[in-house]
PDB file of C-alpha atoms in Angstrom:
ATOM      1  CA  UNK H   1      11.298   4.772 -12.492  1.00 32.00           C
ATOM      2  CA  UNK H   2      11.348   1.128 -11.245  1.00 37.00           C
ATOM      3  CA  UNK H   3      14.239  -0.758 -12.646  1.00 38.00           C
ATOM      4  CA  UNK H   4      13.355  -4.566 -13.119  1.00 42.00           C
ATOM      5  CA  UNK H   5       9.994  -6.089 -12.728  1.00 43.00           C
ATOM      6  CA  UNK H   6       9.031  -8.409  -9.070  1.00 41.00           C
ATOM      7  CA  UNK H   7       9.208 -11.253 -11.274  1.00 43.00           C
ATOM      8  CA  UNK H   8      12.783 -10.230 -12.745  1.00 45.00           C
ATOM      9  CA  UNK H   9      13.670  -9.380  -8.907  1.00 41.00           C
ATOM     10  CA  UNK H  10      14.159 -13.194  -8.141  1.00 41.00           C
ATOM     11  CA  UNK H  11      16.520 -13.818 -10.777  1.00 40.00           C
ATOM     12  CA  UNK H  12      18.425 -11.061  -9.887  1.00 36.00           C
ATOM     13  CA  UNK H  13      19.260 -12.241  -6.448  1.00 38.00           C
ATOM     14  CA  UNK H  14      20.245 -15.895  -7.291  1.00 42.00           C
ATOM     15  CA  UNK H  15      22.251 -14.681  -9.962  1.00 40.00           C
ATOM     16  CA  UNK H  16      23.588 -11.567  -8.748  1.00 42.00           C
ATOM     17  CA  UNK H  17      25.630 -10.897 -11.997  1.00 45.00           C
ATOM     18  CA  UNK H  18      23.027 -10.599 -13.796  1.00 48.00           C
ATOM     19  CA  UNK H  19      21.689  -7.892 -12.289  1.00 48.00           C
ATOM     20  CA  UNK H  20      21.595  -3.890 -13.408  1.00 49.00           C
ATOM     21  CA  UNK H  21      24.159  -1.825 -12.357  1.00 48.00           C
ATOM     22  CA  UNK H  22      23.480   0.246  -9.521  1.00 47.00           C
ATOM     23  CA  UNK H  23      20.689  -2.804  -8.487  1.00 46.00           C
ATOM     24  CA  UNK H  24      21.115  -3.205  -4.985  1.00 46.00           C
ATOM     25  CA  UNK H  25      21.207  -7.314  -4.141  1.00 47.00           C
ATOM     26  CA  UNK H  26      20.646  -8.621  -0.556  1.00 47.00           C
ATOM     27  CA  UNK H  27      23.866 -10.381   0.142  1.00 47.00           C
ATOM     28  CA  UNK H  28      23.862  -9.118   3.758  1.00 50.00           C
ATOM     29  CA  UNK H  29      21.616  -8.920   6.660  1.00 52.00           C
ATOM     30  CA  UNK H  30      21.541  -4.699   6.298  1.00 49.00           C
ATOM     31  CA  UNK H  31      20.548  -4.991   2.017  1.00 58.00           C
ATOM     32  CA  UNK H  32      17.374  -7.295   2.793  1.00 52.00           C
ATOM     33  CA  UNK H  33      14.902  -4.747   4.242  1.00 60.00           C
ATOM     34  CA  UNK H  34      15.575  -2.247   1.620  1.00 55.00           C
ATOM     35  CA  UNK H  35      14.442  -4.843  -0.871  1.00 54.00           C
ATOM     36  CA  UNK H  36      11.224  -5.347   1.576  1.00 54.00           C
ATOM     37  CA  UNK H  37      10.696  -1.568   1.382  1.00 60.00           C
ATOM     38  CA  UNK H  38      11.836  -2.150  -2.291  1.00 53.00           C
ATOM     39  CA  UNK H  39       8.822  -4.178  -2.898  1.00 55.00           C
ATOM     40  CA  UNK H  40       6.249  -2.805  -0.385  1.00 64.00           C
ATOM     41  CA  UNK H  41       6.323   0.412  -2.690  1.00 59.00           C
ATOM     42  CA  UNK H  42       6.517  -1.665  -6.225  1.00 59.00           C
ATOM     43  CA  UNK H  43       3.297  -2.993  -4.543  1.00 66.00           C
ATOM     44  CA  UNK H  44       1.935   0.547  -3.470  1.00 68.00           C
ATOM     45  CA  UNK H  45       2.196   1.581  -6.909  1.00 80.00           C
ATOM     46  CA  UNK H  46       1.000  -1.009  -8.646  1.00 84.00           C
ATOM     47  CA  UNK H  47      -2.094  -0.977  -6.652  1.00 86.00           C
ATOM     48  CA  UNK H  48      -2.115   2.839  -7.214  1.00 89.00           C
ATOM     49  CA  UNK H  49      -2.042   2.584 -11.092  1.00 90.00           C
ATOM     50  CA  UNK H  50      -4.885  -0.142 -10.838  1.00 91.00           C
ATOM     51  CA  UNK H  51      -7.128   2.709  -9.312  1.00 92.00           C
ATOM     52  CA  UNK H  52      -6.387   5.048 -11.853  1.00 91.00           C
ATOM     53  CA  UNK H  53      -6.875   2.265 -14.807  1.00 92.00           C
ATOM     54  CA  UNK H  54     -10.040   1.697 -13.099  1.00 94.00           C
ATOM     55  CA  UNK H  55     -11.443   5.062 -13.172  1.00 94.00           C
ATOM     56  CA  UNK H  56     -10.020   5.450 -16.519  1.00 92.00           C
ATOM     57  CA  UNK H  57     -12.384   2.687 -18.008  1.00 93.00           C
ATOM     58  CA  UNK H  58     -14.906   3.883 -16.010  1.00 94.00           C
ATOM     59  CA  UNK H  59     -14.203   7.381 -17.862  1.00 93.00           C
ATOM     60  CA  UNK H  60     -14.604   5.885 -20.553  1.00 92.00           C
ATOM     61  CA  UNK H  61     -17.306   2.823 -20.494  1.00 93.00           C
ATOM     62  CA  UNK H  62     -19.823   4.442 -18.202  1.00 93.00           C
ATOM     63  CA  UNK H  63     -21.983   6.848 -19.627  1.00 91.00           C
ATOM     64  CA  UNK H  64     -23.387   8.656 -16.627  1.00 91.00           C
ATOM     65  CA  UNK H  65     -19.957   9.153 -15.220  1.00 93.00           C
ATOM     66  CA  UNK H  66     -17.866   9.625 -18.416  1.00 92.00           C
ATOM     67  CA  UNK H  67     -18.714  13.619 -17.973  1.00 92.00           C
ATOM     68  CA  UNK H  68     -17.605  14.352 -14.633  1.00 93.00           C
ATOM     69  CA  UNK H  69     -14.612  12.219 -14.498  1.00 93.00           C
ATOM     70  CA  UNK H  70     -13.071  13.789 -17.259  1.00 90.00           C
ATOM     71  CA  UNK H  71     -11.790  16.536 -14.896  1.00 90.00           C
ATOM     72  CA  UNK H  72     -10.855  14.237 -11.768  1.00 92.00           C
ATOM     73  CA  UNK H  73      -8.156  12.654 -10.685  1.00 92.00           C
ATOM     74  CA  UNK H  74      -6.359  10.923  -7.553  1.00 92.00           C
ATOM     75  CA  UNK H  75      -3.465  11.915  -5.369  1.00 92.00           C
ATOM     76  CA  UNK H  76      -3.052   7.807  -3.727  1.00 92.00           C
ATOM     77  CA  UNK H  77      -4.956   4.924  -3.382  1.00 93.00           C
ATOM     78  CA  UNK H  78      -3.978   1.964  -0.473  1.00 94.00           C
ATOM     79  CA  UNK H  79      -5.446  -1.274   0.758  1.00 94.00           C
ATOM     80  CA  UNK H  80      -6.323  -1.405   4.397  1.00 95.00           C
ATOM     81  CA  UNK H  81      -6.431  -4.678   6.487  1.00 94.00           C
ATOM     82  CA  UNK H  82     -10.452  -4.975   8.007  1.00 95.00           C
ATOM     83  CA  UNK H  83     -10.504  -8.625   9.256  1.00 89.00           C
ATOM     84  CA  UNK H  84      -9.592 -12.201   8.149  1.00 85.00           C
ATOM     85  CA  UNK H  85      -8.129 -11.428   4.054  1.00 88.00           C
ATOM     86  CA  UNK H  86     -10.529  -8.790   3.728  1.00 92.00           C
ATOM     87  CA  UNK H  87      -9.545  -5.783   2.882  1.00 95.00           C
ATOM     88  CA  UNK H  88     -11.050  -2.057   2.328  1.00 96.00           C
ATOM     89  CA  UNK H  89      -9.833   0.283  -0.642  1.00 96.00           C
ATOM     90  CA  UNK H  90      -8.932   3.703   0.284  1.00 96.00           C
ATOM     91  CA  UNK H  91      -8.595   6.402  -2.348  1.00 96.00           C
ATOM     92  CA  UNK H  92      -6.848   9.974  -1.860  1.00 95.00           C
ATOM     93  CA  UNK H  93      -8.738  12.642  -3.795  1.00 95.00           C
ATOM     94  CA  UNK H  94      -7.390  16.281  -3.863  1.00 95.00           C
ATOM     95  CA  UNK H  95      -8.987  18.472  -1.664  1.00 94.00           C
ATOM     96  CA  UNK H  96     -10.066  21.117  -3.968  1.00 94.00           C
ATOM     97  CA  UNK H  97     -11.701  18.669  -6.070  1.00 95.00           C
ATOM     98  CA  UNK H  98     -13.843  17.217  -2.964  1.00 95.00           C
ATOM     99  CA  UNK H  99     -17.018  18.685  -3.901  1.00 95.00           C
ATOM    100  CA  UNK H 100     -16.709  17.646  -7.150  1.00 96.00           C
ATOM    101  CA  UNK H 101     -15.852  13.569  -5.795  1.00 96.00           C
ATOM    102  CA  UNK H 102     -19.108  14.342  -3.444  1.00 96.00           C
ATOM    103  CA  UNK H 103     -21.497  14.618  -5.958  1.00 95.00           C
ATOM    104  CA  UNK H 104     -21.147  11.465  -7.886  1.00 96.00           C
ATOM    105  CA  UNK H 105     -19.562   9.618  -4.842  1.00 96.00           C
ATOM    106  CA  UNK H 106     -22.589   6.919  -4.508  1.00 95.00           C
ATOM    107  CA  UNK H 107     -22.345   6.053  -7.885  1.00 95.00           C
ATOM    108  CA  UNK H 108     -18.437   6.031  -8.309  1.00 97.00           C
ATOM    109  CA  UNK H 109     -18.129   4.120  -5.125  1.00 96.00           C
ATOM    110  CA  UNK H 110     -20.309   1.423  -6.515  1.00 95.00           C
ATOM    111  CA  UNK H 111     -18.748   1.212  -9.937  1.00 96.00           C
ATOM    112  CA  UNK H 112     -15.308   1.024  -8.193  1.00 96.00           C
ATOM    113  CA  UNK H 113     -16.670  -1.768  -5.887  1.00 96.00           C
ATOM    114  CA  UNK H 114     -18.166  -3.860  -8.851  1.00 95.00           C
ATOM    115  CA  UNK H 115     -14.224  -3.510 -10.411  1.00 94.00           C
ATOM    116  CA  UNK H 116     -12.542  -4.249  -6.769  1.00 94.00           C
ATOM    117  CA  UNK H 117     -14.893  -7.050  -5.549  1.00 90.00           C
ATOM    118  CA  UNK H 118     -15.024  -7.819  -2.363  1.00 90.00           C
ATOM    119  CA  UNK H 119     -13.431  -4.730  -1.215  1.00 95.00           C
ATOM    120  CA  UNK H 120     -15.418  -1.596   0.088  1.00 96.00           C
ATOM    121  CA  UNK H 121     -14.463   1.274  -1.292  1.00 97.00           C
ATOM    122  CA  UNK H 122     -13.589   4.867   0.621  1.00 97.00           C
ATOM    123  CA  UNK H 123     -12.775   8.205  -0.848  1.00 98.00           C
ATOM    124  CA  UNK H 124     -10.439  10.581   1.231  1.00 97.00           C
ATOM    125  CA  UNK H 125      -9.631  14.061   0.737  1.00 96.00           C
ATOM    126  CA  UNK H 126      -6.146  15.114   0.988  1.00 95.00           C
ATOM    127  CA  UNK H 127      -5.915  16.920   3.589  1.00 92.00           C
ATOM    128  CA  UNK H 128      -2.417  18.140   5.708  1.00 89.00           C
ATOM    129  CA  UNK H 129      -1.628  18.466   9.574  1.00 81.00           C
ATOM    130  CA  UNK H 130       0.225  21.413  10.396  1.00 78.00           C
ATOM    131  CA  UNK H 131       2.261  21.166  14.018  1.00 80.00           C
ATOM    132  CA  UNK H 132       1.617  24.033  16.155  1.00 78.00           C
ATOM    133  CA  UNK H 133       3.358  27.772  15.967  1.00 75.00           C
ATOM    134  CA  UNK H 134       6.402  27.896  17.953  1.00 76.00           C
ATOM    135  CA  UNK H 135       5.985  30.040  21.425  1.00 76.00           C
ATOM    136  CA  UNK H 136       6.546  33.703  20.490  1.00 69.00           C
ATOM    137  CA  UNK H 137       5.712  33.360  16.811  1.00 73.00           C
ATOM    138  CA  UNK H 138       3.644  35.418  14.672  1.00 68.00           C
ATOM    139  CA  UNK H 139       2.616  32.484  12.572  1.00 71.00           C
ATOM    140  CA  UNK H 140      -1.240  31.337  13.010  1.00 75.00           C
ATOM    141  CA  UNK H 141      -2.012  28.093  12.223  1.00 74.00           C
ATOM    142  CA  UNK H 142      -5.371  27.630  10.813  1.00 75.00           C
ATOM    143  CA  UNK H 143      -8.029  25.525  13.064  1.00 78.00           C
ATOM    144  CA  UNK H 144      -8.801  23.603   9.560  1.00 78.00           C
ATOM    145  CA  UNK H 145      -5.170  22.196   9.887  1.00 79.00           C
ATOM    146  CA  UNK H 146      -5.632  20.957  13.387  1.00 88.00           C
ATOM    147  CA  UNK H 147      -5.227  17.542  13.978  1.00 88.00           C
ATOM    148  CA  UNK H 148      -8.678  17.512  15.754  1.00 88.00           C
ATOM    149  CA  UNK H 149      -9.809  19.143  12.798  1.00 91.00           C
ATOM    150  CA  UNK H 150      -8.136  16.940  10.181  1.00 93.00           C
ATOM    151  CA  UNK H 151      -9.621  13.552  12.180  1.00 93.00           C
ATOM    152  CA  UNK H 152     -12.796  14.920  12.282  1.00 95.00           C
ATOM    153  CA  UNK H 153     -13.119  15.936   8.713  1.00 95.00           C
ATOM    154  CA  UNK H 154     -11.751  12.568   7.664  1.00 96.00           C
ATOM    155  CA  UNK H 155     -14.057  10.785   9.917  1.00 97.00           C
ATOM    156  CA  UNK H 156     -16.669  12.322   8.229  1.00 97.00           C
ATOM    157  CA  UNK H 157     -15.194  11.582   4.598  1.00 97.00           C
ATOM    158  CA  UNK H 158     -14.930   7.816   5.824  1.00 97.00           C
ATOM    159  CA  UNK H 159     -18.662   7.291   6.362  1.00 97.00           C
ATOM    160  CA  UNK H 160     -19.826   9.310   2.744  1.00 96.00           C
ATOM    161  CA  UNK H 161     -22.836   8.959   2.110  1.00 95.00           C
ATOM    162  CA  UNK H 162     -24.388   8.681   5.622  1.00 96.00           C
ATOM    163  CA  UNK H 163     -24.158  12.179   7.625  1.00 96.00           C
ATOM    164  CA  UNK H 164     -22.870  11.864  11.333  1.00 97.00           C
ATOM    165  CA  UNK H 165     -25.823  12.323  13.642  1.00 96.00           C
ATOM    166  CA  UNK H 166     -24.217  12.163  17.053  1.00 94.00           C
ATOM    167  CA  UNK H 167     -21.197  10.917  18.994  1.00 93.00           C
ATOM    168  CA  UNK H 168     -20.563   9.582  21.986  1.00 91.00           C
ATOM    169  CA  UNK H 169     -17.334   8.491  23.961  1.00 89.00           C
ATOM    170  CA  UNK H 170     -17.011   5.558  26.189  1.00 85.00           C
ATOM    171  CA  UNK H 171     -14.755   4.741  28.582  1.00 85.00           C
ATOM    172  CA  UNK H 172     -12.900   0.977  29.555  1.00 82.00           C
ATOM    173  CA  UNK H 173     -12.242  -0.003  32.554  1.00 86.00           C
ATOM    174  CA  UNK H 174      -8.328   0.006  31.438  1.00 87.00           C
ATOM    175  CA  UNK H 175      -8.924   3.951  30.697  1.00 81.00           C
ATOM    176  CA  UNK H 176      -8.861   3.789  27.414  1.00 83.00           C
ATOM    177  CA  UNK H 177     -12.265   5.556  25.517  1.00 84.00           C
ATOM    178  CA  UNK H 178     -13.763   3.950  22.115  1.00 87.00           C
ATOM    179  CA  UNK H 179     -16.354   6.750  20.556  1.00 91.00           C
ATOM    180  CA  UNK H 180     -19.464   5.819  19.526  1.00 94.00           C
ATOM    181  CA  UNK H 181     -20.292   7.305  16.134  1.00 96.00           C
ATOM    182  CA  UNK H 182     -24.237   7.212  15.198  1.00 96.00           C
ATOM    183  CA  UNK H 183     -24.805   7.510  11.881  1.00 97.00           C
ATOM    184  CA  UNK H 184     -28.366   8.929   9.487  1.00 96.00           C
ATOM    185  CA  UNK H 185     -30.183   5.990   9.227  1.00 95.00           C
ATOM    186  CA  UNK H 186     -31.413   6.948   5.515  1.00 95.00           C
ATOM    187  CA  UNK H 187     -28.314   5.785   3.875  1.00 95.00           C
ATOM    188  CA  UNK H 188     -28.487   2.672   6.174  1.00 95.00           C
ATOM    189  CA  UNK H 189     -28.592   0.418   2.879  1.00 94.00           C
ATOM    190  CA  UNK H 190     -25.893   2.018   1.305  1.00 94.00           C
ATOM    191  CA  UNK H 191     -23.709   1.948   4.577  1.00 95.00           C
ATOM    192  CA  UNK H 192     -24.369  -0.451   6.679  1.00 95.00           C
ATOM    193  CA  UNK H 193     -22.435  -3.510   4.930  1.00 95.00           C
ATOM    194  CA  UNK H 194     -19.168  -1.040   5.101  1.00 96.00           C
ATOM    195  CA  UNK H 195     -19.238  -0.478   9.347  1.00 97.00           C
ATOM    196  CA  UNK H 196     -16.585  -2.938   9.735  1.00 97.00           C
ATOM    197  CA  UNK H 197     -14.547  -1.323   7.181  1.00 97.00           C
ATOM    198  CA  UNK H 198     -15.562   2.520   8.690  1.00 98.00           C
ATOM    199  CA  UNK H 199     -14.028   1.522  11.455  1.00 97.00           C
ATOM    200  CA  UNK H 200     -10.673  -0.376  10.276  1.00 97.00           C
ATOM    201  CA  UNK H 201      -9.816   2.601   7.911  1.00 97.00           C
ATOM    202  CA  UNK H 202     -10.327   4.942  10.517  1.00 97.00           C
ATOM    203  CA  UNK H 203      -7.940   3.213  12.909  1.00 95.00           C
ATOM    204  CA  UNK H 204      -5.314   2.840  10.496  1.00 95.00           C
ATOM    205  CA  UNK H 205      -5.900   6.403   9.476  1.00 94.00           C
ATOM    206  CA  UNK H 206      -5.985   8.536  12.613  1.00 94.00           C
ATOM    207  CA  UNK H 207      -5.461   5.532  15.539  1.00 93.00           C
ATOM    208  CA  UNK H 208      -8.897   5.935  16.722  1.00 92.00           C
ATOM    209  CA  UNK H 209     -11.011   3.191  18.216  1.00 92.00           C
ATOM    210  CA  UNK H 210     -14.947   4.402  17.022  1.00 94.00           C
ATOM    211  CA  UNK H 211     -17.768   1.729  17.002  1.00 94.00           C
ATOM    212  CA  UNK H 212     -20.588   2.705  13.728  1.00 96.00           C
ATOM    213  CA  UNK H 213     -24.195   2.569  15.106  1.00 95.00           C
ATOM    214  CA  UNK H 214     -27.615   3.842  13.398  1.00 95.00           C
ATOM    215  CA  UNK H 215     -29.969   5.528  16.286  1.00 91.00           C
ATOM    216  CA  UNK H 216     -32.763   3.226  17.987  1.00 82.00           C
ATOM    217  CA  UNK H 217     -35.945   4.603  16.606  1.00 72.00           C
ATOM    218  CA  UNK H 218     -39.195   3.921  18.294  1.00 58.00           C
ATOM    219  CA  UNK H 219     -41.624   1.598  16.451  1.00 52.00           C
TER     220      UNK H 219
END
């Protein structure tokens, strides 16, 4: 458990003997980015618990969702920089529990947006990377827990509800390759405000450059 509060944290380091025993206080260079990381994770989890109070009311105010929430829950939750202050909401569901996420995922995602506003909203599973067998071993890795595998099943988790229609890679003239991601154009509406966001998440997530398009259909 946390032992002070952020706003108790302040107090604590310009009167250092009033702190809790065992509180570490930054009185040299090598004690302040421990209190950094000290607060980057008070922040992480605040932000976490705000998820879960948020589907919690939702659980509990929303009639057409109070049902199958009752059996759901989150692994994470964490804010992702998309441009200027904006910023996306990305939530880690368990991966057994996908399917479950996927059928009310419009609806929660909107609900969840109306609570976080401003912020798009993306739902995740959990899903792990295993590193490859060692030369000689009898250990098989499963292709599911490829990274290839694991980037493309999160890639496709990122852009819920639209289906991925076709890709396409493109290279700069420093080397480096963006892919093109086109996207079902029925689920344009619900989708097409969060591109920006698709592709910020995505980045963060896997360190993948991918530009969102919907085909050009002929009039």
């Amino acid at each position: 458990m946390l032992l002070c509060h952020l706003a108790d944290i302040s107090t604590l380091i310009a009167r250092p003997t009033g702190r809790p025993e065992g509180f570490l206080v930054p009185h040299t260079r090598l004690e302040v980015p421990f209190l950094l990381s000290f607060l980057r994770f008070y922040s992480l989890i605040q932000f976490e618990e705000s998820v879960a109070q948020a589907l919690f009311d939702l659980e509990n105010t929303n009639s057409e969702l109070k049902s199958d929430l009752k059996d759901l829950y989150i692994n994470s939750a964490i804010q992702v920089d998309v441009s200027g202050n904006r910023k996306a909401v990305v939530v880690y569901v368990p991966y057994r529990l996908r399917k479950a996420f996927r059928k009310i995922h419009l609806r929660l995602v909107r609900e969840l947006e109306k609570k976080f506003s401003g912020k798009d909203v993306i739902l995740i599973a959990t899903r792990r990377i295993l590193r490859p067998p060692k030369k000689g071993s009898a250990a098989q890795r499963p292709r599911s827990r490829t990274l290839t595998s694991v980037h493309e099943a999160m890639l496709e988790d990122v852009v819920l509800p639209a289906e991925i229609v076709g890709k396409r890679v493109r290279y700069r003239v420093d080397g480096t390759k963006i892919m093109k991601v086109l996207l079902d154009p029925k689920e344009r509406n619900n989708t097409e405000y969060k591109l920006e966001s698709f592709a910020a998440v995505y980045r963060k997530l896997s360190g993948k450059d991918v530009v969102f398009e919907y085909p050009i259909t002929e009039a």
